[in-house]
């Protein structure tokens, strides 16, 4: 690795305020805000809108989508083309 051309790689806290969740990792991201972590050290903090603690896929709180209307539109659209199922 060439010296002086890469950003600094250091510990950073990512915080999801919506889920009241934060985690410490290493990153090249920068921030003017800081937070005191549980180990007593101060780290830069990056606020994120979605994390594994608040994303519907990871929490199991997914929204139900009306797929029946979409399936019917798909079938109607491709029925005109005479597409047949493979045997």
PDB file of N, CA, C and O in Angstrom:
ATOM      1  N   UNK A   1       0.837  -1.173   0.000  1.00  0.00           N
ATOM      2  CA  UNK A   1       0.000   0.000   0.000  1.00  0.00           C
ATOM      3  C   UNK A   1       0.886   1.242   0.000  1.00  0.00           C
ATOM      4  O   UNK A   1       1.821   1.332   0.779  1.00  0.00           O
ATOM      5  N   UNK A   2       0.578   2.195  -0.855  1.00  0.00           N
ATOM      6  CA  UNK A   2       1.326   3.450  -0.865  1.00  0.00           C
ATOM      7  C   UNK A   2       0.934   4.276   0.348  1.00  0.00           C
ATOM      8  O   UNK A   2      -0.234   4.365   0.708  1.00  0.00           O
ATOM      9  N   UNK A   3       1.882   4.886   0.954  1.00  0.00           N
ATOM     10  CA  UNK A   3       1.617   5.729   2.118  1.00  0.00           C
ATOM     11  C   UNK A   3       1.136   7.112   1.664  1.00  0.00           C
ATOM     12  O   UNK A   3       1.574   7.626   0.649  1.00  0.00           O
ATOM     13  N   UNK A   4       0.192   7.665   2.455  1.00  0.00           N
ATOM     14  CA  UNK A   4      -0.255   9.032   2.221  1.00  0.00           C
ATOM     15  C   UNK A   4      -1.361   9.211   1.205  1.00  0.00           C
ATOM     16  O   UNK A   4      -1.820  10.324   1.004  1.00  0.00           O
ATOM     17  N   UNK A   5      -1.824   8.140   0.550  1.00  0.00           N
ATOM     18  CA  UNK A   5      -2.885   8.326  -0.443  1.00  0.00           C
ATOM     19  C   UNK A   5      -4.217   7.739   0.011  1.00  0.00           C
ATOM     20  O   UNK A   5      -5.237   7.950  -0.628  1.00  0.00           O
ATOM     21  N   UNK A   6      -4.221   6.991   1.103  1.00  0.00           N
ATOM     22  CA  UNK A   6      -5.438   6.357   1.579  1.00  0.00           C
ATOM     23  C   UNK A   6      -6.011   7.113   2.773  1.00  0.00           C
ATOM     24  O   UNK A   6      -5.265   7.645   3.586  1.00  0.00           O
ATOM     25  N   UNK A   7      -7.354   7.153   2.886  1.00  0.00           N
ATOM     26  CA  UNK A   7      -7.945   7.804   4.060  1.00  0.00           C
ATOM     27  C   UNK A   7      -7.626   7.028   5.331  1.00  0.00           C
ATOM     28  O   UNK A   7      -7.342   5.830   5.290  1.00  0.00           O
ATOM     29  N   UNK A   8      -7.711   7.714   6.446  1.00  0.00           N
ATOM     30  CA  UNK A   8      -7.408   7.091   7.739  1.00  0.00           C
ATOM     31  C   UNK A   8      -8.484   6.050   8.083  1.00  0.00           C
ATOM     32  O   UNK A   8      -9.677   6.327   8.005  1.00  0.00           O
ATOM     33  N   UNK A   9      -8.054   4.880   8.465  1.00  0.00           N
ATOM     34  CA  UNK A   9      -8.936   3.777   8.844  1.00  0.00           C
ATOM     35  C   UNK A   9      -8.920   3.684  10.360  1.00  0.00           C
ATOM     36  O   UNK A   9      -7.905   3.365  10.960  1.00  0.00           O
ATOM     37  N   UNK A  10     -10.054   3.997  10.998  1.00  0.00           N
ATOM     38  CA  UNK A  10     -10.074   4.115  12.456  1.00  0.00           C
ATOM     39  C   UNK A  10     -11.413   3.652  13.021  1.00  0.00           C
ATOM     40  O   UNK A  10     -12.373   3.460  12.278  1.00  0.00           O
ATOM     41  N   UNK A  11     -11.499   3.497  14.334  1.00  0.00           N
ATOM     42  CA  UNK A  11     -12.775   3.111  14.955  1.00  0.00           C
ATOM     43  C   UNK A  11     -13.816   4.228  14.816  1.00  0.00           C
ATOM     44  O   UNK A  11     -13.504   5.413  14.986  1.00  0.00           O
ATOM     45  N   UNK A  12     -15.047   3.836  14.470  1.00  0.00           N
ATOM     46  CA  UNK A  12     -16.160   4.767  14.301  1.00  0.00           C
ATOM     47  C   UNK A  12     -17.410   4.104  14.869  1.00  0.00           C
ATOM     48  O   UNK A  12     -17.586   2.894  14.748  1.00  0.00           O
ATOM     49  N   UNK A  13     -18.283   4.895  15.481  1.00  0.00           N
ATOM     50  CA  UNK A  13     -19.562   4.388  15.993  1.00  0.00           C
ATOM     51  C   UNK A  13     -20.655   4.750  14.991  1.00  0.00           C
ATOM     52  O   UNK A  13     -20.778   5.907  14.581  1.00  0.00           O
ATOM     53  N   UNK A  14     -21.417   3.748  14.568  1.00  0.00           N
ATOM     54  CA  UNK A  14     -22.597   3.973  13.741  1.00  0.00           C
ATOM     55  C   UNK A  14     -23.805   3.880  14.654  1.00  0.00           C
ATOM     56  O   UNK A  14     -23.950   2.920  15.416  1.00  0.00           O
ATOM     57  N   UNK A  15     -24.703   4.879  14.559  1.00  0.00           N
ATOM     58  CA  UNK A  15     -25.846   4.959  15.477  1.00  0.00           C
ATOM     59  C   UNK A  15     -27.146   5.068  14.693  1.00  0.00           C
ATOM     60  O   UNK A  15     -27.281   5.910  13.810  1.00  0.00           O
ATOM     61  N   UNK A  16     -28.103   4.207  15.027  1.00  0.00           N
ATOM     62  CA  UNK A  16     -29.446   4.237  14.464  1.00  0.00           C
ATOM     63  C   UNK A  16     -30.355   4.785  15.556  1.00  0.00           C
ATOM     64  O   UNK A  16     -30.720   4.075  16.485  1.00  0.00           O
ATOM     65  N   UNK A  17     -30.702   6.039  15.460  1.00  0.00           N
ATOM     66  CA  UNK A  17     -31.517   6.684  16.505  1.00  0.00           C
ATOM     67  C   UNK A  17     -32.931   6.131  16.560  1.00  0.00           C
ATOM     68  O   UNK A  17     -33.541   6.075  17.617  1.00  0.00           O
ATOM     69  N   UNK A  18     -33.480   5.706  15.426  1.00  0.00           N
ATOM     70  CA  UNK A  18     -34.851   5.201  15.400  1.00  0.00           C
ATOM     71  C   UNK A  18     -34.976   3.926  16.232  1.00  0.00           C
ATOM     72  O   UNK A  18     -36.000   3.691  16.872  1.00  0.00           O
ATOM     73  N   UNK A  19     -33.933   3.102  16.244  1.00  0.00           N
ATOM     74  CA  UNK A  19     -33.987   1.844  16.982  1.00  0.00           C
ATOM     75  C   UNK A  19     -33.202   1.904  18.285  1.00  0.00           C
ATOM     76  O   UNK A  19     -33.130   0.913  18.994  1.00  0.00           O
ATOM     77  N   UNK A  20     -32.621   3.045  18.598  1.00  0.00           N
ATOM     78  CA  UNK A  20     -31.784   3.203  19.789  1.00  0.00           C
ATOM     79  C   UNK A  20     -30.711   2.105  19.821  1.00  0.00           C
ATOM     80  O   UNK A  20     -30.593   1.340  20.770  1.00  0.00           O
ATOM     81  N   UNK A  21     -29.949   2.039  18.712  1.00  0.00           N
ATOM     82  CA  UNK A  21     -28.956   0.995  18.517  1.00  0.00           C
ATOM     83  C   UNK A  21     -27.676   1.625  17.978  1.00  0.00           C
ATOM     84  O   UNK A  21     -27.725   2.494  17.123  1.00  0.00           O
ATOM     85  N   UNK A  22     -26.546   1.207  18.497  1.00  0.00           N
ATOM     86  CA  UNK A  22     -25.259   1.701  18.022  1.00  0.00           C
ATOM     87  C   UNK A  22     -24.247   0.574  18.073  1.00  0.00           C
ATOM     88  O   UNK A  22     -24.352  -0.342  18.887  1.00  0.00           O
ATOM     89  N   UNK A  23     -23.266   0.651  17.173  1.00  0.00           N
ATOM     90  CA  UNK A  23     -22.201  -0.344  17.189  1.00  0.00           C
ATOM     91  C   UNK A  23     -20.893   0.302  16.777  1.00  0.00           C
ATOM     92  O   UNK A  23     -20.856   1.259  16.024  1.00  0.00           O
ATOM     93  N   UNK A  24     -19.833  -0.234  17.328  1.00  0.00           N
ATOM     94  CA  UNK A  24     -18.480   0.257  17.080  1.00  0.00           C
ATOM     95  C   UNK A  24     -17.818  -0.637  16.053  1.00  0.00           C
ATOM     96  O   UNK A  24     -17.836  -1.860  16.175  1.00  0.00           O
ATOM     97  N   UNK A  25     -17.272  -0.027  15.011  1.00  0.00           N
ATOM     98  CA  UNK A  25     -16.564  -0.759  13.975  1.00  0.00           C
ATOM     99  C   UNK A  25     -15.444   0.118  13.454  1.00  0.00           C
ATOM    100  O   UNK A  25     -15.243   1.226  13.944  1.00  0.00           O
ATOM    101  N   UNK A  26     -14.725  -0.353  12.469  1.00  0.00           N
ATOM    102  CA  UNK A  26     -13.665   0.453  11.864  1.00  0.00           C
ATOM    103  C   UNK A  26     -14.134   0.921  10.500  1.00  0.00           C
ATOM    104  O   UNK A  26     -14.817   0.189   9.784  1.00  0.00           O
ATOM    105  N   UNK A  27     -13.771   2.162  10.150  1.00  0.00           N
ATOM    106  CA  UNK A  27     -14.228   2.735   8.897  1.00  0.00           C
ATOM    107  C   UNK A  27     -13.334   3.908   8.505  1.00  0.00           C
ATOM    108  O   UNK A  27     -12.572   4.419   9.327  1.00  0.00           O
ATOM    109  N   UNK A  28     -13.456   4.326   7.263  1.00  0.00           N
ATOM    110  CA  UNK A  28     -12.770   5.536   6.805  1.00  0.00           C
ATOM    111  C   UNK A  28     -13.715   6.735   6.816  1.00  0.00           C
ATOM    112  O   UNK A  28     -13.312   7.840   6.479  1.00  0.00           O
ATOM    113  N   UNK A  29     -14.982   6.528   7.204  1.00  0.00           N
ATOM    114  CA  UNK A  29     -15.957   7.614   7.264  1.00  0.00           C
ATOM    115  C   UNK A  29     -15.544   8.640   8.314  1.00  0.00           C
ATOM    116  O   UNK A  29     -14.950   8.300   9.342  1.00  0.00           O
ATOM    117  N   UNK A  30     -15.871   9.898   8.043  1.00  0.00           N
ATOM    118  CA  UNK A  30     -15.523  10.968   8.970  1.00  0.00           C
ATOM    119  C   UNK A  30     -16.782  11.656   9.480  1.00  0.00           C
ATOM    120  O   UNK A  30     -17.829  11.611   8.838  1.00  0.00           O
ATOM    121  N   UNK A  31     -16.651  12.280  10.627  1.00  0.00           N
ATOM    122  CA  UNK A  31     -17.761  13.005  11.222  1.00  0.00           C
ATOM    123  C   UNK A  31     -17.224  14.044  12.191  1.00  0.00           C
ATOM    124  O   UNK A  31     -16.191  13.829  12.832  1.00  0.00           O
ATOM    125  N   UNK A  32     -17.946  15.151  12.299  1.00  0.00           N
ATOM    126  CA  UNK A  32     -17.582  16.184  13.270  1.00  0.00           C
ATOM    127  C   UNK A  32     -18.142  15.865  14.652  1.00  0.00           C
ATOM    128  O   UNK A  32     -17.665  16.388  15.651  1.00  0.00           O
ATOM    129  N   UNK A  33     -19.174  15.013  14.702  1.00  0.00           N
ATOM    130  CA  UNK A  33     -19.790  14.650  15.973  1.00  0.00           C
ATOM    131  C   UNK A  33     -19.008  13.514  16.617  1.00  0.00           C
ATOM    132  O   UNK A  33     -18.451  12.662  15.923  1.00  0.00           O
ATOM    133  N   UNK A  34     -18.994  13.501  17.942  1.00  0.00           N
ATOM    134  CA  UNK A  34     -18.328  12.428  18.675  1.00  0.00           C
ATOM    135  C   UNK A  34     -19.262  11.887  19.749  1.00  0.00           C
ATOM    136  O   UNK A  34     -20.254  12.525  20.108  1.00  0.00           O
ATOM    137  N   UNK A  35     -18.932  10.703  20.245  1.00  0.00           N
ATOM    138  CA  UNK A  35     -19.714  10.072  21.296  1.00  0.00           C
ATOM    139  C   UNK A  35     -18.745   9.330  22.213  1.00  0.00           C
ATOM    140  O   UNK A  35     -17.722   8.814  21.767  1.00  0.00           O
ATOM    141  N   UNK A  36     -19.082   9.308  23.501  1.00  0.00           N
ATOM    142  CA  UNK A  36     -18.280   8.534  24.437  1.00  0.00           C
ATOM    143  C   UNK A  36     -18.842   7.122  24.477  1.00  0.00           C
ATOM    144  O   UNK A  36     -20.016   6.918  24.779  1.00  0.00           O
ATOM    145  N   UNK A  37     -18.012   6.137  24.156  1.00  0.00           N
ATOM    146  CA  UNK A  37     -18.439   4.746  24.085  1.00  0.00           C
ATOM    147  C   UNK A  37     -18.332   4.087  25.450  1.00  0.00           C
ATOM    148  O   UNK A  37     -17.789   4.658  26.391  1.00  0.00           O
ATOM    149  N   UNK A  38     -18.821   2.891  25.581  1.00  0.00           N
ATOM    150  CA  UNK A  38     -18.844   2.200  26.860  1.00  0.00           C
ATOM    151  C   UNK A  38     -17.453   1.888  27.405  1.00  0.00           C
ATOM    152  O   UNK A  38     -17.307   1.662  28.601  1.00  0.00           O
ATOM    153  N   UNK A  39     -16.442   1.896  26.557  1.00  0.00           N
ATOM    154  CA  UNK A  39     -15.081   1.634  27.020  1.00  0.00           C
ATOM    155  C   UNK A  39     -14.397   2.889  27.553  1.00  0.00           C
ATOM    156  O   UNK A  39     -13.245   2.860  27.959  1.00  0.00           O
ATOM    157  N   UNK A  40     -15.131   4.030  27.538  1.00  0.00           N
ATOM    158  CA  UNK A  40     -14.609   5.279  28.058  1.00  0.00           C
ATOM    159  C   UNK A  40     -13.897   6.138  27.031  1.00  0.00           C
ATOM    160  O   UNK A  40     -13.544   7.278  27.323  1.00  0.00           O
ATOM    161  N   UNK A  41     -13.680   5.619  25.828  1.00  0.00           N
ATOM    162  CA  UNK A  41     -13.029   6.394  24.765  1.00  0.00           C
ATOM    163  C   UNK A  41     -14.060   7.182  23.976  1.00  0.00           C
ATOM    164  O   UNK A  41     -15.236   6.826  23.919  1.00  0.00           O
ATOM    165  N   UNK A  42     -13.606   8.242  23.329  1.00  0.00           N
ATOM    166  CA  UNK A  42     -14.465   9.068  22.484  1.00  0.00           C
ATOM    167  C   UNK A  42     -14.183   8.736  21.031  1.00  0.00           C
ATOM    168  O   UNK A  42     -13.031   8.704  20.607  1.00  0.00           O
ATOM    169  N   UNK A  43     -15.249   8.472  20.271  1.00  0.00           N
ATOM    170  CA  UNK A  43     -15.134   8.105  18.865  1.00  0.00           C
ATOM    171  C   UNK A  43     -16.032   8.998  18.019  1.00  0.00           C
ATOM    172  O   UNK A  43     -17.054   9.485  18.492  1.00  0.00           O
ATOM    173  N   UNK A  44     -15.709   9.167  16.728  1.00  0.00           N
ATOM    174  CA  UNK A  44     -16.633   9.860  15.821  1.00  0.00           C
ATOM    175  C   UNK A  44     -17.903   9.020  15.683  1.00  0.00           C
ATOM    176  O   UNK A  44     -17.847   7.790  15.721  1.00  0.00           O
ATOM    177  N   UNK A  45     -19.043   9.682  15.537  1.00  0.00           N
ATOM    178  CA  UNK A  45     -20.316   8.972  15.406  1.00  0.00           C
ATOM    179  C   UNK A  45     -20.969   9.360  14.083  1.00  0.00           C
ATOM    180  O   UNK A  45     -20.977  10.521  13.693  1.00  0.00           O
ATOM    181  N   UNK A  46     -21.493   8.349  13.384  1.00  0.00           N
ATOM    182  CA  UNK A  46     -22.212   8.541  12.127  1.00  0.00           C
ATOM    183  C   UNK A  46     -23.643   8.089  12.369  1.00  0.00           C
ATOM    184  O   UNK A  46     -23.878   6.939  12.758  1.00  0.00           O
ATOM    185  N   UNK A  47     -24.612   8.977  12.160  1.00  0.00           N
ATOM    186  CA  UNK A  47     -26.019   8.620  12.317  1.00  0.00           C
ATOM    187  C   UNK A  47     -26.535   8.032  11.005  1.00  0.00           C
ATOM    188  O   UNK A  47     -26.337   8.605   9.935  1.00  0.00           O
ATOM    189  N   UNK A  48     -27.178   6.874  11.088  1.00  0.00           N
ATOM    190  CA  UNK A  48     -27.748   6.209   9.917  1.00  0.00           C
ATOM    191  C   UNK A  48     -29.253   6.119  10.083  1.00  0.00           C
ATOM    192  O   UNK A  48     -29.772   6.112  11.197  1.00  0.00           O
ATOM    193  N   UNK A  49     -29.968   6.063   8.967  1.00  0.00           N
ATOM    194  CA  UNK A  49     -31.423   6.004   9.021  1.00  0.00           C
ATOM    195  C   UNK A  49     -31.928   4.589   9.206  1.00  0.00           C
ATOM    196  O   UNK A  49     -32.976   4.367   9.800  1.00  0.00           O
ATOM    197  N   UNK A  50     -31.197   3.605   8.679  1.00  0.00           N
ATOM    198  CA  UNK A  50     -31.624   2.215   8.752  1.00  0.00           C
ATOM    199  C   UNK A  50     -30.431   1.346   9.123  1.00  0.00           C
ATOM    200  O   UNK A  50     -29.342   1.530   8.600  1.00  0.00           O
ATOM    201  N   UNK A  51     -30.650   0.428  10.043  1.00  0.00           N
ATOM    202  CA  UNK A  51     -29.627  -0.547  10.400  1.00  0.00           C
ATOM    203  C   UNK A  51     -30.306  -1.906  10.548  1.00  0.00           C
ATOM    204  O   UNK A  51     -31.511  -2.034  10.356  1.00  0.00           O
ATOM    205  N   UNK A  52     -29.554  -2.904  10.932  1.00  0.00           N
ATOM    206  CA  UNK A  52     -30.153  -4.228  11.117  1.00  0.00           C
ATOM    207  C   UNK A  52     -31.168  -4.227  12.255  1.00  0.00           C
ATOM    208  O   UNK A  52     -32.042  -5.085  12.316  1.00  0.00           O
ATOM    209  N   UNK A  53     -31.092  -3.259  13.141  1.00  0.00           N
ATOM    210  CA  UNK A  53     -32.038  -3.180  14.256  1.00  0.00           C
ATOM    211  C   UNK A  53     -33.375  -2.566  13.848  1.00  0.00           C
ATOM    212  O   UNK A  53     -34.377  -2.736  14.535  1.00  0.00           O
ATOM    213  N   UNK A  54     -33.409  -1.852  12.719  1.00  0.00           N
ATOM    214  CA  UNK A  54     -34.652  -1.197  12.315  1.00  0.00           C
ATOM    215  C   UNK A  54     -35.143  -1.602  10.925  1.00  0.00           C
ATOM    216  O   UNK A  54     -36.250  -1.255  10.552  1.00  0.00           O
ATOM    217  N   UNK A  55     -34.357  -2.339  10.150  1.00  0.00           N
ATOM    218  CA  UNK A  55     -34.763  -2.723   8.797  1.00  0.00           C
ATOM    219  C   UNK A  55     -35.807  -3.835   8.871  1.00  0.00           C
ATOM    220  O   UNK A  55     -35.624  -4.813   9.599  1.00  0.00           O
ATOM    221  N   UNK A  56     -36.905  -3.717   8.118  1.00  0.00           N
ATOM    222  CA  UNK A  56     -37.975  -4.716   8.189  1.00  0.00           C
ATOM    223  C   UNK A  56     -37.524  -6.135   7.867  1.00  0.00           C
ATOM    224  O   UNK A  56     -38.052  -7.090   8.421  1.00  0.00           O
ATOM    225  N   UNK A  57     -36.559  -6.295   6.989  1.00  0.00           N
ATOM    226  CA  UNK A  57     -36.098  -7.646   6.660  1.00  0.00           C
ATOM    227  C   UNK A  57     -35.491  -8.331   7.876  1.00  0.00           C
ATOM    228  O   UNK A  57     -35.721  -9.503   8.122  1.00  0.00           O
ATOM    229  N   UNK A  58     -34.721  -7.593   8.651  1.00  0.00           N
ATOM    230  CA  UNK A  58     -34.036  -8.179   9.800  1.00  0.00           C
ATOM    231  C   UNK A  58     -34.929  -8.258  11.039  1.00  0.00           C
ATOM    232  O   UNK A  58     -34.726  -9.105  11.899  1.00  0.00           O
ATOM    233  N   UNK A  59     -35.910  -7.385  11.142  1.00  0.00           N
ATOM    234  CA  UNK A  59     -36.759  -7.371  12.337  1.00  0.00           C
ATOM    235  C   UNK A  59     -37.997  -8.250  12.181  1.00  0.00           C
ATOM    236  O   UNK A  59     -38.663  -8.551  13.168  1.00  0.00           O
ATOM    237  N   UNK A  60     -38.355  -8.626  10.962  1.00  0.00           N
ATOM    238  CA  UNK A  60     -39.537  -9.445  10.729  1.00  0.00           C
ATOM    239  C   UNK A  60     -40.817  -8.645  10.675  1.00  0.00           C
ATOM    240  O   UNK A  60     -41.897  -9.208  10.613  1.00  0.00           O
ATOM    241  N   UNK A  61     -40.735  -7.341  10.679  1.00  0.00           N
ATOM    242  CA  UNK A  61     -41.918  -6.488  10.623  1.00  0.00           C
ATOM    243  C   UNK A  61     -42.109  -5.959   9.206  1.00  0.00           C
ATOM    244  O   UNK A  61     -42.152  -4.759   8.972  1.00  0.00           O
ATOM    245  N   UNK A  62     -42.234  -6.858   8.252  1.00  0.00           N
ATOM    246  CA  UNK A  62     -42.381  -6.447   6.867  1.00  0.00           C
ATOM    247  C   UNK A  62     -43.814  -6.032   6.587  1.00  0.00           C
ATOM    248  O   UNK A  62     -44.748  -6.558   7.174  1.00  0.00           O
ATOM    249  N   UNK A  63     -43.945  -5.096   5.649  1.00  0.00           N
ATOM    250  CA  UNK A  63     -45.274  -4.678   5.231  1.00  0.00           C
ATOM    251  C   UNK A  63     -45.826  -5.686   4.235  1.00  0.00           C
ATOM    252  O   UNK A  63     -45.101  -6.230   3.419  1.00  0.00           O
ATOM    253  N   UNK A  64     -47.115  -5.932   4.307  1.00  0.00           N
ATOM    254  CA  UNK A  64     -47.750  -6.815   3.346  1.00  0.00           C
ATOM    255  C   UNK A  64     -48.054  -6.016   2.091  1.00  0.00           C
ATOM    256  O   UNK A  64     -48.631  -4.935   2.145  1.00  0.00           O
ATOM    257  N   UNK A  65     -47.687  -6.578   0.971  1.00  0.00           N
ATOM    258  CA  UNK A  65     -47.896  -5.910  -0.308  1.00  0.00           C
ATOM    259  C   UNK A  65     -49.017  -6.619  -1.038  1.00  0.00           C
ATOM    260  O   UNK A  65     -49.092  -7.850  -1.044  1.00  0.00           O
ATOM    261  N   UNK A  66     -49.889  -5.853  -1.660  1.00  0.00           N
ATOM    262  CA  UNK A  66     -50.989  -6.433  -2.423  1.00  0.00           C
ATOM    263  C   UNK A  66     -50.407  -7.014  -3.708  1.00  0.00           C
ATOM    264  O   UNK A  66     -50.340  -6.360  -4.733  1.00  0.00           O
ATOM    265  N   UNK A  67     -49.989  -8.258  -3.634  1.00  0.00           N
ATOM    266  CA  UNK A  67     -49.364  -8.875  -4.800  1.00  0.00           C
ATOM    267  C   UNK A  67     -50.395  -9.426  -5.776  1.00  0.00           C
ATOM    268  O   UNK A  67     -50.083  -9.690  -6.923  1.00  0.00           O
ATOM    269  N   UNK A  68     -51.634  -9.626  -5.342  1.00  0.00           N
ATOM    270  CA  UNK A  68     -52.649 -10.186  -6.229  1.00  0.00           C
ATOM    271  C   UNK A  68     -52.872  -9.284  -7.434  1.00  0.00           C
ATOM    272  O   UNK A  68     -52.964  -9.749  -8.564  1.00  0.00           O
ATOM    273  N   UNK A  69     -52.946  -8.014  -7.224  1.00  0.00           N
ATOM    274  CA  UNK A  69     -53.127  -7.085  -8.333  1.00  0.00           C
ATOM    275  C   UNK A  69     -51.947  -7.102  -9.280  1.00  0.00           C
ATOM    276  O   UNK A  69     -52.099  -7.048 -10.498  1.00  0.00           O
ATOM    277  N   UNK A  70     -50.753  -7.229  -8.764  1.00  0.00           N
ATOM    278  CA  UNK A  70     -49.555  -7.261  -9.597  1.00  0.00           C
ATOM    279  C   UNK A  70     -49.497  -8.541 -10.417  1.00  0.00           C
ATOM    280  O   UNK A  70     -49.121  -8.527 -11.583  1.00  0.00           O
ATOM    281  N   UNK A  71     -49.850  -9.661  -9.798  1.00  0.00           N
ATOM    282  CA  UNK A  71     -49.822 -10.935 -10.508  1.00  0.00           C
ATOM    283  C   UNK A  71     -50.843 -10.928 -11.640  1.00  0.00           C
ATOM    284  O   UNK A  71     -50.562 -11.374 -12.757  1.00  0.00           O
ATOM    285  N   UNK A  72     -52.020 -10.422 -11.365  1.00  0.00           N
ATOM    286  CA  UNK A  72     -53.057 -10.371 -12.402  1.00  0.00           C
ATOM    287  C   UNK A  72     -52.642  -9.474 -13.558  1.00  0.00           C
ATOM    288  O   UNK A  72     -52.877  -9.811 -14.720  1.00  0.00           O
ATOM    289  N   UNK A  73     -52.019  -8.348 -13.277  1.00  0.00           N
ATOM    290  CA  UNK A  73     -51.536  -7.472 -14.360  1.00  0.00           C
ATOM    291  C   UNK A  73     -50.454  -8.159 -15.176  1.00  0.00           C
ATOM    292  O   UNK A  73     -50.418  -8.046 -16.397  1.00  0.00           O
ATOM    293  N   UNK A  74     -49.561  -8.903 -14.494  1.00  0.00           N
ATOM    294  CA  UNK A  74     -48.502  -9.629 -15.187  1.00  0.00           C
ATOM    295  C   UNK A  74     -49.107 -10.670 -16.123  1.00  0.00           C
ATOM    296  O   UNK A  74     -48.734 -10.775 -17.293  1.00  0.00           O
ATOM    297  N   UNK A  75     -50.059 -11.446 -15.621  1.00  0.00           N
ATOM    298  CA  UNK A  75     -50.693 -12.479 -16.450  1.00  0.00           C
ATOM    299  C   UNK A  75     -51.440 -11.877 -17.619  1.00  0.00           C
ATOM    300  O   UNK A  75     -51.403 -12.399 -18.738  1.00  0.00           O
ATOM    301  N   UNK A  76     -52.138 -10.779 -17.385  1.00  0.00           N
ATOM    302  CA  UNK A  76     -52.877 -10.131 -18.462  1.00  0.00           C
ATOM    303  C   UNK A  76     -51.919  -9.592 -19.524  1.00  0.00           C
ATOM    304  O   UNK A  76     -52.182  -9.706 -20.726  1.00  0.00           O
ATOM    305  N   UNK A  77     -50.830  -9.036 -19.128  1.00  0.00           N
ATOM    306  CA  UNK A  77     -49.869  -8.462 -20.067  1.00  0.00           C
ATOM    307  C   UNK A  77     -49.257  -9.537 -20.947  1.00  0.00           C
ATOM    308  O   UNK A  77     -49.157  -9.384 -22.158  1.00  0.00           O
ATOM    309  N   UNK A  78     -48.852 -10.651 -20.349  1.00  0.00           N
ATOM    310  CA  UNK A  78     -48.173 -11.685 -21.116  1.00  0.00           C
ATOM    311  C   UNK A  78     -49.126 -12.688 -21.753  1.00  0.00           C
ATOM    312  O   UNK A  78     -48.714 -13.483 -22.590  1.00  0.00           O
ATOM    313  N   UNK A  79     -50.395 -12.660 -21.415  1.00  0.00           N
ATOM    314  CA  UNK A  79     -51.382 -13.510 -22.079  1.00  0.00           C
ATOM    315  C   UNK A  79     -51.567 -13.046 -23.521  1.00  0.00           C
ATOM    316  O   UNK A  79     -51.844 -13.829 -24.405  1.00  0.00           O
ATOM    317  N   UNK A  80     -51.390 -11.763 -23.770  1.00  0.00           N
ATOM    318  CA  UNK A  80     -51.521 -11.218 -25.110  1.00  0.00           C
ATOM    319  C   UNK A  80     -50.426 -11.745 -26.046  1.00  0.00           C
ATOM    320  O   UNK A  80     -50.606 -11.824 -27.239  1.00  0.00           O
ATOM    321  N   UNK A  81     -49.268 -12.065 -25.494  1.00  0.00           N
ATOM    322  CA  UNK A  81     -48.133 -12.506 -26.296  1.00  0.00           C
ATOM    323  C   UNK A  81     -48.211 -13.979 -26.633  1.00  0.00           C
ATOM    324  O   UNK A  81     -47.369 -14.481 -27.376  1.00  0.00           O
ATOM    325  N   UNK A  82     -49.170 -14.673 -26.068  1.00  0.00           N
ATOM    326  CA  UNK A  82     -49.320 -16.089 -26.347  1.00  0.00           C
ATOM    327  C   UNK A  82     -48.219 -16.947 -25.774  1.00  0.00           C
ATOM    328  O   UNK A  82     -47.910 -17.998 -26.323  1.00  0.00           O
ATOM    329  N   UNK A  83     -47.614 -16.487 -24.711  1.00  0.00           N
ATOM    330  CA  UNK A  83     -46.558 -17.260 -24.083  1.00  0.00           C
ATOM    331  C   UNK A  83     -47.126 -18.529 -23.486  1.00  0.00           C
ATOM    332  O   UNK A  83     -48.167 -18.522 -22.837  1.00  0.00           O
ATOM    333  N   UNK A  84     -46.448 -19.634 -23.750  1.00  0.00           N
ATOM    334  CA  UNK A  84     -46.904 -20.905 -23.224  1.00  0.00           C
ATOM    335  C   UNK A  84     -45.877 -21.431 -22.238  1.00  0.00           C
ATOM    336  O   UNK A  84     -44.692 -21.140 -22.350  1.00  0.00           O
ATOM    337  N   UNK A  85     -46.364 -22.253 -21.323  1.00  0.00           N
ATOM    338  CA  UNK A  85     -45.470 -22.856 -20.358  1.00  0.00           C
ATOM    339  C   UNK A  85     -44.679 -23.977 -21.021  1.00  0.00           C
ATOM    340  O   UNK A  85     -45.210 -24.701 -21.862  1.00  0.00           O
ATOM    341  N   UNK A  86     -43.417 -24.150 -20.636  1.00  0.00           N
ATOM    342  CA  UNK A  86     -42.658 -25.272 -21.184  1.00  0.00           C
ATOM    343  C   UNK A  86     -43.193 -26.594 -20.650  1.00  0.00           C
ATOM    344  O   UNK A  86     -43.665 -26.671 -19.524  1.00  0.00           O
ATOM    345  N   UNK A  87     -43.133 -27.620 -21.474  1.00  0.00           N
ATOM    346  CA  UNK A  87     -43.665 -28.929 -21.074  1.00  0.00           C
ATOM    347  C   UNK A  87     -42.645 -29.731 -20.358  1.00  0.00           C
ATOM    348  O   UNK A  87     -41.526 -29.742 -20.454  1.00  0.00           O
TER     349      UNK A  87
END
